XYZ file of C-alpha atoms in Angstrom:
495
model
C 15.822 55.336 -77.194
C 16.486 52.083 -78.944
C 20.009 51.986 -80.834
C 21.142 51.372 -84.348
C 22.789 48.037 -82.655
C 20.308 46.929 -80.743
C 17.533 47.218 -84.373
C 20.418 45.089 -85.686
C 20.212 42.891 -83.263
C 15.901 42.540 -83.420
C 16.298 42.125 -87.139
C 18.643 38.786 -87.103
C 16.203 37.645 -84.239
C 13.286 38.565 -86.588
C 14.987 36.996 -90.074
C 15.812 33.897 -87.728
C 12.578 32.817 -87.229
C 11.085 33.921 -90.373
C 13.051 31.741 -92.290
C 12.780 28.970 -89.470
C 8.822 29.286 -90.883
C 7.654 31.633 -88.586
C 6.027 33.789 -92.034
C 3.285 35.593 -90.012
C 4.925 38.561 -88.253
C 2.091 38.582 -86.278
C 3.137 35.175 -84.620
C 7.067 36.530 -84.794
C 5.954 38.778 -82.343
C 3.688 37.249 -80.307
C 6.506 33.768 -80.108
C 9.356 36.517 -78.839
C 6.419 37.948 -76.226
C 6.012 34.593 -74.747
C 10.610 34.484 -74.740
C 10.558 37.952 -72.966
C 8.519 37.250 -70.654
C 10.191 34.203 -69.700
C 13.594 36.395 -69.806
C 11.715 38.644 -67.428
C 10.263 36.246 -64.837
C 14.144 34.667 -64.370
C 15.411 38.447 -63.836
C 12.619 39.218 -61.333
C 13.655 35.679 -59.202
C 16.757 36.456 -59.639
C 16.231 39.855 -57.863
C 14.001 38.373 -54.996
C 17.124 35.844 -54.518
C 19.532 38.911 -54.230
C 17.210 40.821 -52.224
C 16.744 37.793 -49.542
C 20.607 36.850 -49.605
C 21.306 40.416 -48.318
C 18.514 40.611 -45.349
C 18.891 36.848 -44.762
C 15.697 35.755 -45.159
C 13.523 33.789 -47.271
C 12.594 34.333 -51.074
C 9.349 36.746 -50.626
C 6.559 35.446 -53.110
C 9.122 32.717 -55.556
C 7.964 32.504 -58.787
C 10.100 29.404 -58.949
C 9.745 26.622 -56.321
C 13.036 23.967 -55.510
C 11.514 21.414 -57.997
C 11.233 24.260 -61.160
C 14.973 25.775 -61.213
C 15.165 24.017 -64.299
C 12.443 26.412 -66.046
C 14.481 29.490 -65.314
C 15.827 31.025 -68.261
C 19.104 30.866 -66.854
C 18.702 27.693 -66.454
C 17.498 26.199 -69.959
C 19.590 28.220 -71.784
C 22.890 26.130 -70.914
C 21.133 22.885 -72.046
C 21.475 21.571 -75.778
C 18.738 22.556 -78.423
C 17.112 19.061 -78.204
C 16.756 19.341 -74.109
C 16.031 23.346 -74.546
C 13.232 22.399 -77.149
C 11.341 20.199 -74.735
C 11.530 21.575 -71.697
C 10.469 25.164 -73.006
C 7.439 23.234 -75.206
C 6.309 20.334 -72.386
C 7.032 22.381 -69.073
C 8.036 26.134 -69.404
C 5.514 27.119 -71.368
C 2.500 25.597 -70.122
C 4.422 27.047 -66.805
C 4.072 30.708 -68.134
C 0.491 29.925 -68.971
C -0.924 29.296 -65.646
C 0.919 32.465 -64.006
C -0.742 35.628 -62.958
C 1.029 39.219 -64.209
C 2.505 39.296 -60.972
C 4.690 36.068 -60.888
C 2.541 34.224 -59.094
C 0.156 31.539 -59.599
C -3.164 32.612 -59.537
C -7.064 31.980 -59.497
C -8.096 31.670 -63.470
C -9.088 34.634 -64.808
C -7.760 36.892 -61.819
C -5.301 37.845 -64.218
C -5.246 39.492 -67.511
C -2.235 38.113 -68.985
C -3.001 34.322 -67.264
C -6.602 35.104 -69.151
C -5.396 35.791 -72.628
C -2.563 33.039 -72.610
C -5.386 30.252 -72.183
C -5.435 30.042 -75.780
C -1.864 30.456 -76.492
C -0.042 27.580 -79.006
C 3.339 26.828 -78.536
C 4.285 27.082 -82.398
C 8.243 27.264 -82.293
C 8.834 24.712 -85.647
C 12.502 23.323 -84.581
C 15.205 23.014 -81.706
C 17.919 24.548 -84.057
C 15.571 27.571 -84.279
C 14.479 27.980 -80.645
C 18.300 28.211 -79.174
C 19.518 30.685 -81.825
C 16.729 33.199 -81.005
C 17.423 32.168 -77.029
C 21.072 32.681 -77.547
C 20.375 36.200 -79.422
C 17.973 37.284 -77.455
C 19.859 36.664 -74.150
C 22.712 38.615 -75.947
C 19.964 41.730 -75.539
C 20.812 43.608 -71.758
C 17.056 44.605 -70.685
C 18.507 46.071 -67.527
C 15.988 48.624 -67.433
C 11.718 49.651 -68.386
C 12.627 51.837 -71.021
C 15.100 49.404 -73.026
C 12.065 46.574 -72.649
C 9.623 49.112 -74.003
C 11.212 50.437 -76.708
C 12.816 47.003 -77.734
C 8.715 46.152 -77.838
C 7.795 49.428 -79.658
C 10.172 48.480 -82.541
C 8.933 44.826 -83.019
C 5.871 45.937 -82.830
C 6.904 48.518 -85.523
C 7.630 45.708 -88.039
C 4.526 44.616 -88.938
C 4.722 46.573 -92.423
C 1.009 45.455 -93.645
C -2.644 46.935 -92.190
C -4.623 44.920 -90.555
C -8.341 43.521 -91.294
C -10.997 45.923 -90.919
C -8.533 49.122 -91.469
C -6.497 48.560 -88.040
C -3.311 49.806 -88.056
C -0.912 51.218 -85.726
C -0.074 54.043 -84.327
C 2.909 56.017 -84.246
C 4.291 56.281 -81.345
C 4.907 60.155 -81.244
C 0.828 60.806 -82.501
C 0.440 59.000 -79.592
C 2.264 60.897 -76.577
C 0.844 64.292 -78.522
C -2.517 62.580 -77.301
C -1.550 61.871 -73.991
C 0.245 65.324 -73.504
C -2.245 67.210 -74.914
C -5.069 65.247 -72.500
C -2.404 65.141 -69.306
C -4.036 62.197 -67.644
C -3.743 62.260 -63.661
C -3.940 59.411 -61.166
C -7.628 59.585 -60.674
C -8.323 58.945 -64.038
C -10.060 55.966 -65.591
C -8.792 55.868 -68.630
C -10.006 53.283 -71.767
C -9.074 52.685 -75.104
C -12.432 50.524 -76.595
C -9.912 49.462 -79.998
C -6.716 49.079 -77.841
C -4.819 46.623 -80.355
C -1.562 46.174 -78.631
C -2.450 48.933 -76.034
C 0.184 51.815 -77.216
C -2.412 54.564 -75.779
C -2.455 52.850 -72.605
C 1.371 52.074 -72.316
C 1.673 55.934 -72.899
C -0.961 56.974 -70.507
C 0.868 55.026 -67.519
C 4.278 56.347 -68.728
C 3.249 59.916 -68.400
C 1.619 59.253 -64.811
C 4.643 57.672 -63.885
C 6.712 60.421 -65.034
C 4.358 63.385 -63.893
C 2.796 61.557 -61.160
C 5.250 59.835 -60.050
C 4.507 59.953 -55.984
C 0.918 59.550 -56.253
C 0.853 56.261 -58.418
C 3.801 54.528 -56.143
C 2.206 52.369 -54.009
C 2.323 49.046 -52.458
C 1.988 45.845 -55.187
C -1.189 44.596 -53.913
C -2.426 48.327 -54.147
C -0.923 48.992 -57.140
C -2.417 46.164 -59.569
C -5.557 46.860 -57.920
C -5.060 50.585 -59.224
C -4.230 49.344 -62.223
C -7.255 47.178 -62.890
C -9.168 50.360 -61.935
C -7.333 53.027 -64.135
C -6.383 51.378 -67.494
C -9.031 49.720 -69.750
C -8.700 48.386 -73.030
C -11.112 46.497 -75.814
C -10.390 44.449 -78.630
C -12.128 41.530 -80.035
C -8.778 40.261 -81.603
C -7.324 37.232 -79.149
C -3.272 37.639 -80.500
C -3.592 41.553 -80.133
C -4.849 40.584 -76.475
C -2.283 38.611 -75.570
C 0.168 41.242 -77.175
C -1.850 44.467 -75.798
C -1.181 42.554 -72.166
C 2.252 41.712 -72.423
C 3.331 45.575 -73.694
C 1.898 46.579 -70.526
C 3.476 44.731 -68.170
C 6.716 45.321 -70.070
C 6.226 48.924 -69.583
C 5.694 48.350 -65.607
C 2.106 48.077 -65.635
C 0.682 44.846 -63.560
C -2.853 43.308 -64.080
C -4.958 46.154 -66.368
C -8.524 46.183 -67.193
C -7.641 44.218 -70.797
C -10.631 41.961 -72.061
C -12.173 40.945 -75.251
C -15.058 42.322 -76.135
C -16.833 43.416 -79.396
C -17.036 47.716 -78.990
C -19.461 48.151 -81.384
C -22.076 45.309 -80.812
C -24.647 44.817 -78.018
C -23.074 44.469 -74.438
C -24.777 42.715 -71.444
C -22.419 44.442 -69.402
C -23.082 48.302 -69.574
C -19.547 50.906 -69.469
C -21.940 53.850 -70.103
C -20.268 57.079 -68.385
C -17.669 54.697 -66.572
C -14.352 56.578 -67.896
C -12.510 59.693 -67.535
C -10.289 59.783 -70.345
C -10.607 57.975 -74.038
C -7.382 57.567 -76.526
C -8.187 55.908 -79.463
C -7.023 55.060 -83.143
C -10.431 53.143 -83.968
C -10.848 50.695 -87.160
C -11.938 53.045 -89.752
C -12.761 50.776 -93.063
C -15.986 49.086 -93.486
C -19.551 49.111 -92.383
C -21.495 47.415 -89.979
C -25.209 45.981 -89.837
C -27.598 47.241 -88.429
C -28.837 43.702 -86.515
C -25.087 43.628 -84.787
C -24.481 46.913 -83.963
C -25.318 48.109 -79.917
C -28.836 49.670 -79.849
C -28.353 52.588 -77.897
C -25.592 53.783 -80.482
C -27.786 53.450 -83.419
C -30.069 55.558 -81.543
C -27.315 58.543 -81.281
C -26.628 57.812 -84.910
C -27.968 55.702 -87.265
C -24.984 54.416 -89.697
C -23.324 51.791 -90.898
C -19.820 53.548 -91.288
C -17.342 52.203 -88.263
C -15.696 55.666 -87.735
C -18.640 57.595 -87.134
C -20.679 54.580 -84.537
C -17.136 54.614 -82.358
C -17.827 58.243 -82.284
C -20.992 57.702 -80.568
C -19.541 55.199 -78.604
C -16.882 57.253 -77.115
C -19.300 59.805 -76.507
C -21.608 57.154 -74.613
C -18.882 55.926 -72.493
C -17.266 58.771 -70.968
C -18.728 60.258 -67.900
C -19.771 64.080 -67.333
C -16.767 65.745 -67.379
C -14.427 63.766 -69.383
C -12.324 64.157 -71.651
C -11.707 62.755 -75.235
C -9.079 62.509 -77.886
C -9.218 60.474 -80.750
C -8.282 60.089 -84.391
C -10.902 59.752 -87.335
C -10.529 59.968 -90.873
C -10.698 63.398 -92.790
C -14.129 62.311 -93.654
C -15.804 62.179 -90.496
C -14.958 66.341 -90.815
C -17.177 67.128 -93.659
C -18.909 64.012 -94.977
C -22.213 65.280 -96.006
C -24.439 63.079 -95.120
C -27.205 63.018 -92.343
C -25.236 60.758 -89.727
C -22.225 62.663 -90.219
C -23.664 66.314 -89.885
C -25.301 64.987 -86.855
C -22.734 63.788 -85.076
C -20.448 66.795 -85.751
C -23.232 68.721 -84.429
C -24.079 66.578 -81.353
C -20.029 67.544 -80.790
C -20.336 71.371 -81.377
C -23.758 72.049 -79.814
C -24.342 69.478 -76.897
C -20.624 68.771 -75.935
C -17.545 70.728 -75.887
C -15.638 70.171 -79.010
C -12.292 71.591 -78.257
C -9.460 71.105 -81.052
C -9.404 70.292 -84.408
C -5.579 68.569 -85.193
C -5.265 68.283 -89.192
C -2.587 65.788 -90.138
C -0.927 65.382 -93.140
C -1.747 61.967 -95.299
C 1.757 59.857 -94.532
C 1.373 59.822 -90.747
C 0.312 56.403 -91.146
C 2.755 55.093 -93.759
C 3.585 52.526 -94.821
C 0.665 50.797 -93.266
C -2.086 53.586 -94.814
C -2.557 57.047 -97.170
C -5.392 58.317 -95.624
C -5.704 61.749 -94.644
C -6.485 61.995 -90.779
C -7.417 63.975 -88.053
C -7.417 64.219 -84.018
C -10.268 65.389 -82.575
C -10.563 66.679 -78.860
C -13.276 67.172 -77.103
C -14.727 67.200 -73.103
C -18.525 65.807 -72.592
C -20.743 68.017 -70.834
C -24.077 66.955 -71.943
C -24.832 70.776 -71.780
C -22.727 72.458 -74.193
C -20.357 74.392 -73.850
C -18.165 74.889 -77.052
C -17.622 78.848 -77.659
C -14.372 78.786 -80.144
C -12.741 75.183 -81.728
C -8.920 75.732 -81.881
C -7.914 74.452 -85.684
C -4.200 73.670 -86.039
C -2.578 72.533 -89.335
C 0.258 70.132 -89.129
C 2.637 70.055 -91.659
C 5.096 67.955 -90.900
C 4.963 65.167 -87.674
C 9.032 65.282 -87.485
C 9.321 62.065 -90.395
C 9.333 62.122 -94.021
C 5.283 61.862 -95.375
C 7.021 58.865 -97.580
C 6.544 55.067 -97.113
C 10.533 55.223 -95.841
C 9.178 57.738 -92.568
C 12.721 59.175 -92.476
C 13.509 60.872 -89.079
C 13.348 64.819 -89.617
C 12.820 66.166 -85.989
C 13.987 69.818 -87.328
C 10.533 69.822 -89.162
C 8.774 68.545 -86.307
C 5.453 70.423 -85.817
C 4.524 68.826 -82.603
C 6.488 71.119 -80.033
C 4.628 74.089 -80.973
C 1.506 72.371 -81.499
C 1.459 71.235 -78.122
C 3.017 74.549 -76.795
C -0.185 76.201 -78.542
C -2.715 73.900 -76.976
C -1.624 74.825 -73.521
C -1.852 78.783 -74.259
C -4.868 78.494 -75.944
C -5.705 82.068 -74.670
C -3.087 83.718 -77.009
C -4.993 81.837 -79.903
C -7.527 83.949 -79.892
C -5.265 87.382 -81.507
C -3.846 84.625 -84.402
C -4.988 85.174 -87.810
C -6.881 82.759 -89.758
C -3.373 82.390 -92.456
C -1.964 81.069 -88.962
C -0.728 77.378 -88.004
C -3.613 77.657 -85.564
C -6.223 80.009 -84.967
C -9.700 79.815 -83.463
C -13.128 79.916 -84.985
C -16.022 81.006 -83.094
C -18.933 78.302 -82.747
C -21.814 80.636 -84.601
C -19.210 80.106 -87.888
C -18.699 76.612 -88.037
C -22.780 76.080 -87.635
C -23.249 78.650 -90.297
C -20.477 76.547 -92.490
C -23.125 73.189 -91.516
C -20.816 72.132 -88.768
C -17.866 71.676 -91.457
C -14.663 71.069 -88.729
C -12.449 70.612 -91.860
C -9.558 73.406 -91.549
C -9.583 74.248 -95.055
C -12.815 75.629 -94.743
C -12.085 78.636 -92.352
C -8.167 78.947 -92.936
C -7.222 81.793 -95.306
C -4.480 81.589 -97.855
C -2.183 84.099 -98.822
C -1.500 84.634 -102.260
C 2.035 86.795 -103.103
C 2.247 88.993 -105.983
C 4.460 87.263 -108.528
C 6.357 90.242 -111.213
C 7.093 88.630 -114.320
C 8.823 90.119 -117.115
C 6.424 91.084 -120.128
C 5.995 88.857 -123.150
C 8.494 91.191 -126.081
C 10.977 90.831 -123.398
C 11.073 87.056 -123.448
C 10.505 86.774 -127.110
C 13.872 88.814 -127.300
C 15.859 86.683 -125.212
C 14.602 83.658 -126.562
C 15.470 84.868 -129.922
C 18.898 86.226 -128.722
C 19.497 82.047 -127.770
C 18.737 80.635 -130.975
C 21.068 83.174 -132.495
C 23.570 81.909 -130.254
C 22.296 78.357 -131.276
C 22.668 79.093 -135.169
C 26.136 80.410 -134.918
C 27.308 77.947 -132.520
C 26.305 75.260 -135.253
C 27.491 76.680 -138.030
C 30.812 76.887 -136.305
C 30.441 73.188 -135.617
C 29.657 72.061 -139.376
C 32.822 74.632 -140.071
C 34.878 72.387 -138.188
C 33.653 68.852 -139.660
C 33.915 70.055 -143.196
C 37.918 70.882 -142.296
């Protein structure tokens, strides 16, 4: 968990640059990526040096050679801002550039960081600016994963303003409800075709590594090839790229499937039924046209709307069998028109729709109002859906204002999630319930409405109230009490 001190500490990194003329926090970020992993590939020499002092060998695999000890962090930092300034502009970074996620240099494009940095600009504006966010940020002990990841989480936090085309991100606790409630497992393939800066992903391979811990441990050539194999991600954004990459190898994960690529238009390269598991927060503004969208998603539904074409897309690239769970707008649960009742149908009758996760509207604040759902469902291709569990969430464990105050006393995700995995017992809960399921002959009846509002049942309490003389008496008791209290007063002005 990232401290009140070390947030201090971010922030005078953050203000640094900013008023250095660094405005776009988009760049702030991506600028103290490229430091990091700099900071990161000195630590990880520095442990190979340790590790072949002790057996008294050689340095296994040196991301360094003899004639680059000058590029180490440890190195440049000790030099004066002029010297630091060029040698971090005119060597070190076009250094970082050509390296592979595994320290080493590499074939281009046999990487996925080495691929996305191709493009990279060194935009640092001045010396004086560069070695006061060195000197702060080596002030920053990164010891361990969880410190890097969360230190990343937070920065990533700061970018207060939505992105084009609705994008925005996604809290970090919606987004290990989605992984817990899915429970990925090390023969997943798991893809996120809107990835952004890859939180689903960086969650997915935390809770393999944490429940899977054994089975996902395996040699490093073994291990990015595993890697490259289980975790795919899509964005058609080159900074989010770059970003998505460098949050996963923060988090300990080497070399994933991370490329750009347009989701929604035509593909010569076909993913259909090539994943196990999607997480996604897709785009949800806007429309597309018709000429640029893929073909064979227009032909599952023919729309313009974003939200409802990544639908079909999700639906088109998971295999038999897998499983889905993704956010959409509250829209996509009872919009009325033909695209939209047939893709809630296509989910009810020829898949296996399997929750319906109401969220309140400030989830997403500051960055968005909009009222949102999760959706979870398994494709089968055949069916399959008897009962959709509903649950209602009132409260995410923040405050529903732009401010997203911690309140983890209010926190409705423990028993949602405790729910979800005794879905059995859901079945005696009454419909004025948190959760409760509906049977699949009801929601067709209701036109495939998956809104929770529409089967939930609301008690109303008696209220008593006292009868109208009665009130007319007391209120004419107090201005009695009002008329003598004055008339004392103008007794005691006239004296």
């Amino acid at each position: 968990m990232i401290t009140g001190e070390l947030k201090s500490k971010v922030d005078r990194i953050w203000d640094t640059m900013w008023s250095g003329g660094i405005s776009n926090p988009l760049s702030v970020i991506e600028h103290l990526t490229y430091l990091l992993f700099i900071k990161r590939l000195d630590e990880l020499h520095t442990l190979r040096e340790r590790k072949a002092a002790r057996l008294g060998k050689p340095i296994e695999e040196p991301i360094f050679t003899t004639k680059q000890q000058h590029l180490r962090w440890s190195r440049f930092k000790e030099t004066a801002p002029e010297i630091m300034f060029a040698t971090v502009r005119d060597e070190v970074f076009p250094f970082i550039k050509k390296l592979g996620t595994n320290g080493g240099e590499e074939a281009e494009g046999d990487s996925t960081y080495s691929h996305h940095m191709r493009d990279a600009l060194f935009m640092m504006p001045t010396p004086r600016v560069l070695a006061n966010v060195v000197d702060q940020l080596d002030g920053i002990s990164m010891d361990d994963r969880d410190t890097k990841g969360d230190l990343y989480e937070y920065m990533l936090g700061k970018i207060a303003s939505a992105g084009q085309n609705g994008q925005f991100r996604t809290p970090r606790h919606i987004i290990r409800l989605m992984v817990d409630i899915t429970a990925p497992t090390p023969k997943d393939k798991i893809c996120d075709p809107a990835c952004g800066t890859a939180g689903f992903l960086v969650a997915a391979s935390e809770y393999l590594r944490q429940h899977h811990g054994d089975a996902i441990h395996k040699p490093a050539a073994r291990r990015r090839r595993s890697n490259a194999e289980t975790f795919h991600g899509y964005d058609f954004d080159s900074t989010m790229l770059r970003i998505g990459s460098m949050n996963m190898l923060l988090h300990g994960v080497e070399n994933p499937d991370i490329r750009y690529r347009d989701s929604l238009a035509q593909a010569e390269e076909d993913d259909a039924e090539r994943f196990s598991l999607i997480l996604a927060n897709p785009p949800f503004a806007g429309s597309l046209d018709y000429e640029s969208t893929a073909k064979d998603l227009l032909q599952i539904v023919k729309t313009k709307k974003t939200e409802l074409l990544f639908l079909a897309l999700f639906l088109r690239l998971l295999e038999p069998g897998g499983r889905g769970a993704v956010i959409v707008p509250d829209g996509v649960l009872f919009g009325s028109s033909k695209a939209h009742r047939t893709l809630r149908q296509m989910l009810v009758e020829e898949q296996k729709l399997d929750g319906v996760i109401s969220m309140p509207s400030g989830v997403f604040k500051p960055y968005a109002g909009v009222s949102t759902a999760i959706l979870v469902f398994t494709k089968t291709n055949s069916g399959g859906t008897d009962s959709v569990w509903f649950y209602g969430m009132q409260s995410d464990g923040f405050s529903l204002d732009d401010k997203r105050t911690p309140q983890p006393e209010h926190s409705d995700l423990p028993d949602l999630l405790t729910r979800w995995q005794n879905r059995e017992k859901e079945k005696k809960r009454k419909r004025t319930d948190r959760s409760f399921l509906v049977p699949k002959e009801e929601i067709a009846a209701a036109g495939y409405d998956l809104s929770i509002n529409r089967y939930k049942e609301v008690e109303y309490e008696a209220v008593e109230h006292d009868s109208p003389q009665e009130i007319l008496a007391r209120l004419a008791k107090l201005e009695a009490e009002i008329a003598a209290g004055r008339k004392e007063l103008e007794g005691l002005l006239r004296s």
